[in-house]
mmCIF file of C-alpha atoms in Angstrom:
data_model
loop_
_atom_site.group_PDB
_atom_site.id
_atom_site.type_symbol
_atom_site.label_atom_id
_atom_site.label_comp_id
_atom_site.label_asym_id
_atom_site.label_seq_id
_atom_site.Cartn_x
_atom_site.Cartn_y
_atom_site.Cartn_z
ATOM 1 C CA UNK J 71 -26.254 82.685 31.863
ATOM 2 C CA UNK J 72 -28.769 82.424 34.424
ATOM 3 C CA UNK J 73 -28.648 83.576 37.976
ATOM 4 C CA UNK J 74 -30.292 84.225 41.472
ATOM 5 C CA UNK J 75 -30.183 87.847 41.442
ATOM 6 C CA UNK J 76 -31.015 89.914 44.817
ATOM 7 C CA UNK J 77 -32.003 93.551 43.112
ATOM 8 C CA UNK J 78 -32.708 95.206 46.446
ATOM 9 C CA UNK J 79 -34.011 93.460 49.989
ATOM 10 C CA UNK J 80 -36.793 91.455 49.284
ATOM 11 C CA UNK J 81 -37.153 91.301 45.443
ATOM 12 C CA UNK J 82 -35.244 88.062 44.479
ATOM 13 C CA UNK J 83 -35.628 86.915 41.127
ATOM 14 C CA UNK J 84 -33.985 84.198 38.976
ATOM 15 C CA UNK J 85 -33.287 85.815 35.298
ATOM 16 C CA UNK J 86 -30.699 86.247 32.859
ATOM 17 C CA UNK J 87 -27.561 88.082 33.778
ATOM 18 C CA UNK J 88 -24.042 88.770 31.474
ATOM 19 C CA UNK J 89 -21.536 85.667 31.705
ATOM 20 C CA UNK J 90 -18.578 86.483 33.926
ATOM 21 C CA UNK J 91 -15.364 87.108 32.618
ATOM 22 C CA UNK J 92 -12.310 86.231 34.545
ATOM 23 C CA UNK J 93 -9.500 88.844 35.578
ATOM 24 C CA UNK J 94 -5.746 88.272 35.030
ATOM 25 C CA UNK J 95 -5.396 85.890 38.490
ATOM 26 C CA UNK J 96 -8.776 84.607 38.024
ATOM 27 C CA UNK J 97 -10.817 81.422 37.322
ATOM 28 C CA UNK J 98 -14.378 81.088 36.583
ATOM 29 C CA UNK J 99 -15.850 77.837 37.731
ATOM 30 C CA UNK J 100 -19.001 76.017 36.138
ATOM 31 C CA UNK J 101 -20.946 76.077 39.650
ATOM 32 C CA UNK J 102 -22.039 72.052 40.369
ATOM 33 C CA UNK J 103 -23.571 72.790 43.838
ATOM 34 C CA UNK J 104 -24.247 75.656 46.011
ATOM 35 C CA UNK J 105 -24.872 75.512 49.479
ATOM 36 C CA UNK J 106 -27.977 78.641 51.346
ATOM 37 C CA UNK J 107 -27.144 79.275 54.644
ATOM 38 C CA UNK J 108 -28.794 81.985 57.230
ATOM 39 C CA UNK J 109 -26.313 84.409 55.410
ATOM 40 C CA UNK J 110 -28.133 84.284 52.412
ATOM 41 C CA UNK J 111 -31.198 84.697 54.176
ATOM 42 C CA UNK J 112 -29.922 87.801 55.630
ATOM 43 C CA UNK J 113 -28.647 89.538 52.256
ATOM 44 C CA UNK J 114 -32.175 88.346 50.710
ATOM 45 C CA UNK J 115 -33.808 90.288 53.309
ATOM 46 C CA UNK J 116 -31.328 93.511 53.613
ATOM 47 C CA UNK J 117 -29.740 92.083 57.044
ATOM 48 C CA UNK J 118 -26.158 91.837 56.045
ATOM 49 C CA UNK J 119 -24.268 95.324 55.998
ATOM 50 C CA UNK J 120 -21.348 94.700 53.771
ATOM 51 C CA UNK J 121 -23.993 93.460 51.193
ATOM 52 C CA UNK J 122 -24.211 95.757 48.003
ATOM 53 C CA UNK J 123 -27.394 95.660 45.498
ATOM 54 C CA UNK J 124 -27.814 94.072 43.265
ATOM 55 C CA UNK J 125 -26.268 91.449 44.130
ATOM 56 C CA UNK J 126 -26.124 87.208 42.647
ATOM 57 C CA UNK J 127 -25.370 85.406 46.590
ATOM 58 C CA UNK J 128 -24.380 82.046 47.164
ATOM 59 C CA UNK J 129 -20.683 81.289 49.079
ATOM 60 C CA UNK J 130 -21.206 78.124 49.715
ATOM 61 C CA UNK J 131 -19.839 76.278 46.382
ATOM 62 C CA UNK J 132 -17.828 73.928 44.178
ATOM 63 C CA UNK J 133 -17.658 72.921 40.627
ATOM 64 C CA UNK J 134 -15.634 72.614 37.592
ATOM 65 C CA UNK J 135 -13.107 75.347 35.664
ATOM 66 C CA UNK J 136 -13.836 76.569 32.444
ATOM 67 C CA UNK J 137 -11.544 79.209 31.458
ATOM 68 C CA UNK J 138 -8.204 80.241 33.066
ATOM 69 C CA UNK J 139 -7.243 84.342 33.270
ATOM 70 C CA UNK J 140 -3.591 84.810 31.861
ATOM 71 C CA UNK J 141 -1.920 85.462 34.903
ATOM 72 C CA UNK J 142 -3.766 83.033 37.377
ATOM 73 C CA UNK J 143 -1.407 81.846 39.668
ATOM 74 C CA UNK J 144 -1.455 77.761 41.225
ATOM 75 C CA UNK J 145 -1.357 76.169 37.694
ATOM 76 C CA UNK J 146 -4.922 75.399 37.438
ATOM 77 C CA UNK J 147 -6.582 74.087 33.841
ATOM 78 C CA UNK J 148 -9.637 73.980 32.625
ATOM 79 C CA UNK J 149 -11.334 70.835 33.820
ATOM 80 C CA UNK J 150 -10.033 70.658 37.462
ATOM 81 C CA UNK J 151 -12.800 70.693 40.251
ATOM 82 C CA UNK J 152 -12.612 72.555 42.708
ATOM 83 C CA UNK J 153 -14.052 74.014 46.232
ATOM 84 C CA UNK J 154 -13.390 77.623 46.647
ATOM 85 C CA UNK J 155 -13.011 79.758 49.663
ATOM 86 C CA UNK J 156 -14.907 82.689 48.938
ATOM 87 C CA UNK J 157 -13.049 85.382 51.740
ATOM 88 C CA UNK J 158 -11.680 88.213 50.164
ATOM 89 C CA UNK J 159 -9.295 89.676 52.221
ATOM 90 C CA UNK J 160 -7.133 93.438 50.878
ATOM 91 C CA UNK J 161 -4.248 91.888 52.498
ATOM 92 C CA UNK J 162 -2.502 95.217 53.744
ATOM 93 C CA UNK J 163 -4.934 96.306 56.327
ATOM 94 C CA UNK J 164 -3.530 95.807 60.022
ATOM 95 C CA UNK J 165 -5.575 92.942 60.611
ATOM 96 C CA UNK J 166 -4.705 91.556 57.707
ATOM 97 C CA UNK J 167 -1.307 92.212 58.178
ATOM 98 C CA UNK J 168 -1.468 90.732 61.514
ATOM 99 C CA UNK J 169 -2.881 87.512 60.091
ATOM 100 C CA UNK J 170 -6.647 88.424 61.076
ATOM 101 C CA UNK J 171 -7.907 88.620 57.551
ATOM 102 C CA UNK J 172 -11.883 87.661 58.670
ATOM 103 C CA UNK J 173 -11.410 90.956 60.328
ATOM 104 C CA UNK J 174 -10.120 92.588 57.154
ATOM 105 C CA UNK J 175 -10.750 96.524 57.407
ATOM 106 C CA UNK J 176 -12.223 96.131 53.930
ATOM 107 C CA UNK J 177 -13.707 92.710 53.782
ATOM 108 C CA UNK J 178 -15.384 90.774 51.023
ATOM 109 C CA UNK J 179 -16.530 87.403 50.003
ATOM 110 C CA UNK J 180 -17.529 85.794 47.008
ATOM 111 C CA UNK J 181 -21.925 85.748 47.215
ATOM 112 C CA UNK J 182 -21.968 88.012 50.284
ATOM 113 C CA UNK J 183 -19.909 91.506 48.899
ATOM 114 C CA UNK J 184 -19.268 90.432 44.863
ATOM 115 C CA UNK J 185 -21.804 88.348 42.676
ATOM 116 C CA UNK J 186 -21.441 84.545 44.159
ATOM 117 C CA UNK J 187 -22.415 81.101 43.007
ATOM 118 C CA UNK J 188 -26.274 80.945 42.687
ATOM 119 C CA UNK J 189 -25.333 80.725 39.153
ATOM 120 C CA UNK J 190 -24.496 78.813 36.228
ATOM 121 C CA UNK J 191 -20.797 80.321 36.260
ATOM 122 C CA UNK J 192 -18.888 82.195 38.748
ATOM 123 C CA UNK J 193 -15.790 83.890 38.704
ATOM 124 C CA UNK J 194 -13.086 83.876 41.548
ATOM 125 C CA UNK J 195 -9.850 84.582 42.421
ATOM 126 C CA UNK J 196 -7.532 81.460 41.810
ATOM 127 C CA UNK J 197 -5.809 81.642 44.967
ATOM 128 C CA UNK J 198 -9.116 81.136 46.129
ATOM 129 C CA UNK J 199 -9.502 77.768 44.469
ATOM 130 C CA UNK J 200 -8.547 74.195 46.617
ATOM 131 C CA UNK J 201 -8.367 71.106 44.567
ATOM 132 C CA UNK J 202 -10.709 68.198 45.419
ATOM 133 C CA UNK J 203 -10.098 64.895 45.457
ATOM 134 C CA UNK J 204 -11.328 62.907 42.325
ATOM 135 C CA UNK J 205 -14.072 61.050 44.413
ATOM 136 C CA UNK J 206 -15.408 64.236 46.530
ATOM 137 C CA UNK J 207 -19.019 64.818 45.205
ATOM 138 C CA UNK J 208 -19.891 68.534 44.369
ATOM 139 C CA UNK J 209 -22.559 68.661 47.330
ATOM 140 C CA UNK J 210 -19.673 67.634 49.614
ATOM 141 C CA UNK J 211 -17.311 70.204 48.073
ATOM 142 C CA UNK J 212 -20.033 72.565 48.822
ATOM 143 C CA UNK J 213 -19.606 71.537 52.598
ATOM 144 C CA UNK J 214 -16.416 72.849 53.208
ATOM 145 C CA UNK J 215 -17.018 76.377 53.542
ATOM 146 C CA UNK J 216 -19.641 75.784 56.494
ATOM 147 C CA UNK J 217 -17.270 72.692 57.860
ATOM 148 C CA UNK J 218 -14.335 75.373 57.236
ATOM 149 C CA UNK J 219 -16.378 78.304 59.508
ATOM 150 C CA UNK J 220 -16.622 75.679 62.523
ATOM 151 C CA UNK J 221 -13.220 74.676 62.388
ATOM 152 C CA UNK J 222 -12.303 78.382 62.955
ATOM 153 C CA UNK J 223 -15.303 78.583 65.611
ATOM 154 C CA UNK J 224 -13.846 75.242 67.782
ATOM 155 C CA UNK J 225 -10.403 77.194 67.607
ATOM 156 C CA UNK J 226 -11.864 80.191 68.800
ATOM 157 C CA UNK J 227 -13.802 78.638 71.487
ATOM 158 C CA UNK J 228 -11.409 75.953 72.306
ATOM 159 C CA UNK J 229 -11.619 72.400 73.165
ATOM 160 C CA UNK J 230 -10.079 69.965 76.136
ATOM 161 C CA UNK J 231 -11.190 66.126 76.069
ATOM 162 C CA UNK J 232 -14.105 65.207 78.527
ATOM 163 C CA UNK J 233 -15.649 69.041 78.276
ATOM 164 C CA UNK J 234 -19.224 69.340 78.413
ATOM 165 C CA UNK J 235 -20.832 71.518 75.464
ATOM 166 C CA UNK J 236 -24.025 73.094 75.004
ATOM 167 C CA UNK J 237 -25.171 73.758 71.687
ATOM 168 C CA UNK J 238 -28.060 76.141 70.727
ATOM 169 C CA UNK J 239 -29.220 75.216 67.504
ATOM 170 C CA UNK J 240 -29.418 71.194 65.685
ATOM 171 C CA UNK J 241 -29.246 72.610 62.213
ATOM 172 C CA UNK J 242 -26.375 72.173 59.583
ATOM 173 C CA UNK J 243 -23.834 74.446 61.324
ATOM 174 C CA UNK J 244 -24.960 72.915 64.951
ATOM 175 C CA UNK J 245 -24.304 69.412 63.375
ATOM 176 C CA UNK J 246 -21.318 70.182 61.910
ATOM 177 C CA UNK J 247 -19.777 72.191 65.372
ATOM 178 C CA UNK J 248 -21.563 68.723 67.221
ATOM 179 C CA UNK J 249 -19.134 66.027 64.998
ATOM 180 C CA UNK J 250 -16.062 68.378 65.677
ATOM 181 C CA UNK J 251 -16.349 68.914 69.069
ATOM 182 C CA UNK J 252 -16.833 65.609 69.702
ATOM 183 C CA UNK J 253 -13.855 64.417 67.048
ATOM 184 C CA UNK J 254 -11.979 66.281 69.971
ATOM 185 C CA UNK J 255 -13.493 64.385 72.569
ATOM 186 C CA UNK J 256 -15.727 66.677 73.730
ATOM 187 C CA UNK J 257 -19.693 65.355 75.394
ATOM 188 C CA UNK J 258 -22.263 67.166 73.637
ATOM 189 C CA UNK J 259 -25.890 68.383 74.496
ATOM 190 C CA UNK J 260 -27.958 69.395 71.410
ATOM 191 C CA UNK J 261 -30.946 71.966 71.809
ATOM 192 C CA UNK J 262 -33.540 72.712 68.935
ATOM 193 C CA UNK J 263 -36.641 73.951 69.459
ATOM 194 C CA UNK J 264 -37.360 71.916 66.349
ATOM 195 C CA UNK J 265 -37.900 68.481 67.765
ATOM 196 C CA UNK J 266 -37.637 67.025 64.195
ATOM 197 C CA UNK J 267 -33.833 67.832 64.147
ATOM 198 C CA UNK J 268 -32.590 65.985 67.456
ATOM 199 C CA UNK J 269 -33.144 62.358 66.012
ATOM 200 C CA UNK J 270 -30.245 63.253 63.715
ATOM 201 C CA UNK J 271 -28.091 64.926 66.352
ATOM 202 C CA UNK J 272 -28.666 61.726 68.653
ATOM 203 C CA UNK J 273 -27.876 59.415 65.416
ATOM 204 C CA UNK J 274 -24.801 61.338 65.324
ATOM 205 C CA UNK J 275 -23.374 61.320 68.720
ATOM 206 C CA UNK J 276 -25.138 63.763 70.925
ATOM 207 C CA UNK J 277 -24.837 63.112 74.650
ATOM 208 C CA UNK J 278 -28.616 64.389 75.146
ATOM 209 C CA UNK J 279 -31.356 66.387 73.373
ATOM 210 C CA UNK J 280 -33.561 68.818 74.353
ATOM 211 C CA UNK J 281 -36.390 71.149 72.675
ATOM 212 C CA UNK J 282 -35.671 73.593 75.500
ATOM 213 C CA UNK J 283 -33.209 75.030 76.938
ATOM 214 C CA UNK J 284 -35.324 74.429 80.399
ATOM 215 C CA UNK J 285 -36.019 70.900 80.071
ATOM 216 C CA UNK J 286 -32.174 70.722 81.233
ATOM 217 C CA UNK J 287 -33.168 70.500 84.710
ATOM 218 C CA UNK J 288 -31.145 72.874 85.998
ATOM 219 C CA UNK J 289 -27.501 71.357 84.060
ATOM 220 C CA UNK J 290 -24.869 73.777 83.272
ATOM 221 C CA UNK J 291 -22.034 73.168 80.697
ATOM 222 C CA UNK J 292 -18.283 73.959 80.669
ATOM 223 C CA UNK J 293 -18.958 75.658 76.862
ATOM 224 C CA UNK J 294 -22.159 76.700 75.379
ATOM 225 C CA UNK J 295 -22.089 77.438 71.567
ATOM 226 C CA UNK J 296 -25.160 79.090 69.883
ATOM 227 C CA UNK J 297 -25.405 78.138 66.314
ATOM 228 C CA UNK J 298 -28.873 80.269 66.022
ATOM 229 C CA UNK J 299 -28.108 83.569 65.718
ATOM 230 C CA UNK J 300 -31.250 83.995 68.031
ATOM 231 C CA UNK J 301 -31.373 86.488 71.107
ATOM 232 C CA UNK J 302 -33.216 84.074 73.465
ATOM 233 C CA UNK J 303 -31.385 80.949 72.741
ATOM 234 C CA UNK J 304 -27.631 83.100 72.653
ATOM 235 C CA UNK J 305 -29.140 84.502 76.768
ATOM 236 C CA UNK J 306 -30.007 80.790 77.125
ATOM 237 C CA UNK J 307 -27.096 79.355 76.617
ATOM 238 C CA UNK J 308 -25.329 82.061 78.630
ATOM 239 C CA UNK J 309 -27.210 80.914 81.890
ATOM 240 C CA UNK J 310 -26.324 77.511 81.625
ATOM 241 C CA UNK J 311 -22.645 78.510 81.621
ATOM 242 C CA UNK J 312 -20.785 76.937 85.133
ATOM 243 C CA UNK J 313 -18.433 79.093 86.946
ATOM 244 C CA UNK J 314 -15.261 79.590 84.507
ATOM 245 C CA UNK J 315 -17.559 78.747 81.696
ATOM 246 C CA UNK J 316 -17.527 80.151 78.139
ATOM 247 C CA UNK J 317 -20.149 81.148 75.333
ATOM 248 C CA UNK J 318 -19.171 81.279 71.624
ATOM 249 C CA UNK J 319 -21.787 83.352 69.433
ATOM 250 C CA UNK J 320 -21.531 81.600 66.211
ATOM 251 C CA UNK J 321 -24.819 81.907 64.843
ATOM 252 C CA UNK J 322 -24.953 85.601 62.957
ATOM 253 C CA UNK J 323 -27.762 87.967 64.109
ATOM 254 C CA UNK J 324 -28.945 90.780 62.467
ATOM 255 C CA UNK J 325 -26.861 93.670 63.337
ATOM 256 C CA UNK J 326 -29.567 95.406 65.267
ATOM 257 C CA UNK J 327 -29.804 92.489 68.084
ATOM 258 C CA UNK J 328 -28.860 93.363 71.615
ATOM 259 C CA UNK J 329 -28.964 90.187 74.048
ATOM 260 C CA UNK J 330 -28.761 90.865 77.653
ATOM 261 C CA UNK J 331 -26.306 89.467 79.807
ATOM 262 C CA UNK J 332 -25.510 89.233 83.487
ATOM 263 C CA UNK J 333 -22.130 91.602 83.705
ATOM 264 C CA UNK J 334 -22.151 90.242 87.534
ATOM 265 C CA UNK J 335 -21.718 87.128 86.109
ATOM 266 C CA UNK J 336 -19.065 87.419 83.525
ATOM 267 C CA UNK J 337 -17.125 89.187 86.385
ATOM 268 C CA UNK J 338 -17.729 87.291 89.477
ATOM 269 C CA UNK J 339 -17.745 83.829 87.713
ATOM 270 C CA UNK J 340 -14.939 84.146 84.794
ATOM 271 C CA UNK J 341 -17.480 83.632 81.914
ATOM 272 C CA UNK J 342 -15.482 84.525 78.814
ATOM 273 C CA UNK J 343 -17.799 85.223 75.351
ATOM 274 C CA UNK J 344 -15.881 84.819 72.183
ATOM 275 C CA UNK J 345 -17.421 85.731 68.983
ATOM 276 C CA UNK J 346 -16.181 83.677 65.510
ATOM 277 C CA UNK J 347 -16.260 85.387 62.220
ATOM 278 C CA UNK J 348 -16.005 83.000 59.247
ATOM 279 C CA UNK J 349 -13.084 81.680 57.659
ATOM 280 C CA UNK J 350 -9.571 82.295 58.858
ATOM 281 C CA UNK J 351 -6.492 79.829 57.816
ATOM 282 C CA UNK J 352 -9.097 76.642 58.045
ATOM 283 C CA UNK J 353 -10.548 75.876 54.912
ATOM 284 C CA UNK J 354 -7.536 73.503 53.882
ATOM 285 C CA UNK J 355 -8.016 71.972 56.890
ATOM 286 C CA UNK J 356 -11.878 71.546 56.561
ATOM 287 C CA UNK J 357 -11.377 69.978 53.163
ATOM 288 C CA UNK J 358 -9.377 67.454 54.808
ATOM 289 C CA UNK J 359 -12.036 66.621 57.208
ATOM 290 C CA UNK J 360 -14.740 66.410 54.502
ATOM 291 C CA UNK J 361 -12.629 64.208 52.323
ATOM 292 C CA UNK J 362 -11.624 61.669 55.399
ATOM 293 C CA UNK J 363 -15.066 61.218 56.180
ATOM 294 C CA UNK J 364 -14.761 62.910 59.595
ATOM 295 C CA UNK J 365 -17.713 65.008 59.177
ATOM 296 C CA UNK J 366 -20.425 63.075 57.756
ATOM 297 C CA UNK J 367 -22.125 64.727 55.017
ATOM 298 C CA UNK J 368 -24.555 62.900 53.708
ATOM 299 C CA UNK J 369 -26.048 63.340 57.211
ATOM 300 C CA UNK J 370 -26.759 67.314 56.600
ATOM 301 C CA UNK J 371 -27.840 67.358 52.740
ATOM 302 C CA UNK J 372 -31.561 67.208 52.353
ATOM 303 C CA UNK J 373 -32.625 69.497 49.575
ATOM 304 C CA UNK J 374 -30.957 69.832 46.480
ATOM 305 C CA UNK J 375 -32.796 71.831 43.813
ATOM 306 C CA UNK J 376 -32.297 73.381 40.207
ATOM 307 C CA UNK J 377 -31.126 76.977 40.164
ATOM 308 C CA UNK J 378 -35.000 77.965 38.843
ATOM 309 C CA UNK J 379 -36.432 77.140 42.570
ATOM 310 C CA UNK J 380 -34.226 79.550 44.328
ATOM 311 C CA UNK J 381 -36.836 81.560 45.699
ATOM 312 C CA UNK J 382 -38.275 78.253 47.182
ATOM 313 C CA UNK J 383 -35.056 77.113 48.823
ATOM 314 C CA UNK J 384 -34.848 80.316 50.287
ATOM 315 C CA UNK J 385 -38.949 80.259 51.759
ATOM 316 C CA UNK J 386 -37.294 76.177 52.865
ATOM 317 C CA UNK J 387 -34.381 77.513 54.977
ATOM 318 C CA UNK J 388 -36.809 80.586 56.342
ATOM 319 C CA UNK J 389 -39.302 77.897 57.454
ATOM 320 C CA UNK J 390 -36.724 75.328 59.327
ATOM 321 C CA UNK J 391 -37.501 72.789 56.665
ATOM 322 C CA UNK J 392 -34.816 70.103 56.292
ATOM 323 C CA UNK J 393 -30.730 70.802 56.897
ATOM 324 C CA UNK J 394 -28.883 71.571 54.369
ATOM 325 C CA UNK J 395 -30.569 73.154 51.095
ATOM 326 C CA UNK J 396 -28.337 73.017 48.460
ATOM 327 C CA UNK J 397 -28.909 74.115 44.446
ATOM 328 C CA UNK J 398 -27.597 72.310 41.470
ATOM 329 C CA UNK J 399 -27.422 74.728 38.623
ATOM 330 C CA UNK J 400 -27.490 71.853 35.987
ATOM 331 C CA UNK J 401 -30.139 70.286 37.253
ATOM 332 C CA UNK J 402 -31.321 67.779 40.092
#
């Protein structure tokens, strides 16, 4: 079959690689779409620790079954679509056992630790697998792992009706956090430094928008969420924290990153910083949300291209172009 294939940071290629074959409990799944986020970006570029080489990415996904390992558990034939979850949990560390399996002592996911879904097939654990509805396109499906890491970020962060939220960052992750928080009532103010992206984030709800942080006059925010990843915008959202206020780093930085905040601060004014790791116990619930309609997806989708162009989606997300860059194996 054919593949993205990361052979070591920066040498990405698109080539040839053995089919998979499916374990006992496993699936494999005819990949329909696959979603590049600033993860992938990360393990392209040998930012991403747990990462192995080489290595195919892509954890972002949904498609069709094809062939059914022995022993798979959850009844599953071939034909059913599905969205898969790709966190790979051992299940008997003590975070696992204490129901913290993104903090699993020996973590994986599909694309980021084992080959992923920048591919024409992909195999996966079938526990893994969450049925979607008959009219749920395969870009949406694709959705729910992003929608399903924001879900776990508002319940990290925490949400009251009427709260005033800051969020660094207007690209797919921002929008998605932006619709939730304000499914919960929240008011939201949207900051990109890419003036392109706050048309959409006003189209979709946003309170205010702003290309800087310091064309805010001086506001400060009950919550600030940075969806970046970025040292300056994560230390500019800090300072425009009120007294009591808290910051959730959502975006993921490279490991090396320090940011620099005021220790004063988070003592004398209560400031409490929450970090939010992936996927815990909310993809179900994020399918839900995609299939109601509550997050809008056909708002975030503006690239999809055939598996051959990886390299180019990958220079497109880089470069800020667009939101969400997706890629069809089959085809556009």
């Amino acid at each position: 079959m054919r593949a993205a294939v990361v052979d070591q940071p920066g040498s990405v290629r698109v080539g040839d690689v053995p089919d998979p074959k499916p374990g006992p409990a496993d699936v494999v799944v005819k990949v329909g779409a696959c979603g590049i986020c600033g993860t992938d970006v990360h393990i392209a570029d040998g930012h991403f620790p747990p990462t192995p080489y080489p290595i195919v990415p892509g954890h972002e996904f949904a498609g069709q079954i094809v062939e059914v390992g022995p022993e798979a558990p959850g009844g599953w034939s071939v034909g059913d679509r599905v969205t898969v979850d790709p966190s790979l949990f051992c299940g008997h560390c003590g975070p696992c056992r204490a129901g913290h399996g993104n903090l699993c002592a020996n973590w994986g996911a599909t694309g980021d630790t084992v080959d992923g879904a920048f591919a024409e097939y992909v195999a996966v654990p079938a526990t893994t697998c969450y049925r979607m509805p008959d009219d749920m396109t395969y870009a949406q499906g694709a959705l729910v792992e992003p929608v399903s890491c924001a879900v776990h970020g508002v319940r990290r962060v925490g949400v009251e009706a009427g709260e005033r939220f800051l969020i660094m960052g207007a690209g797919t992750m921002g929008l998605i956090m932006q619709q939730l928080l304000q499914r919960a009532g929240a008011h939201v103010t949207m900051v990109d430094r890419n003036a392109d992206r706050l048309p959409r984030a006003t189209s979709l709800g946003a309170a205010a928008v702003a290309a800087d942080a310091a064309e805010l006059d001086g506001e400060t925010f009950d919550v600030a969420v940075d969806c970046t990843g970025a040292v300056p915008a994560i230390e500019a959202a800090f300072d425009r924290l009120r007294r009591g206020g808290r910051l959730l780093v959502f975006g993921v930085a490279p490991e090396q990153d320090r940011v620099s905040l005021s220790p004063f601060r988070i003592y004398n004014d209560e400031i409490t910083v929450v970090g939010s790791m992936a996927v815990l116990h909310s993809y179900g619930a994020a399918l839900d949300l995609v299939a109601s309609g509550a997050v809008d997806t056909d708002a975030l989708v503006t690239h999809s291209l055939p598996l051959e162009r990886f390299p180019d989606a990958l220079d497109l997300m880089r470069g800020g172009t667009g939101l969400k860059i997706q890629v069809v194996p089959g085809g556009e």
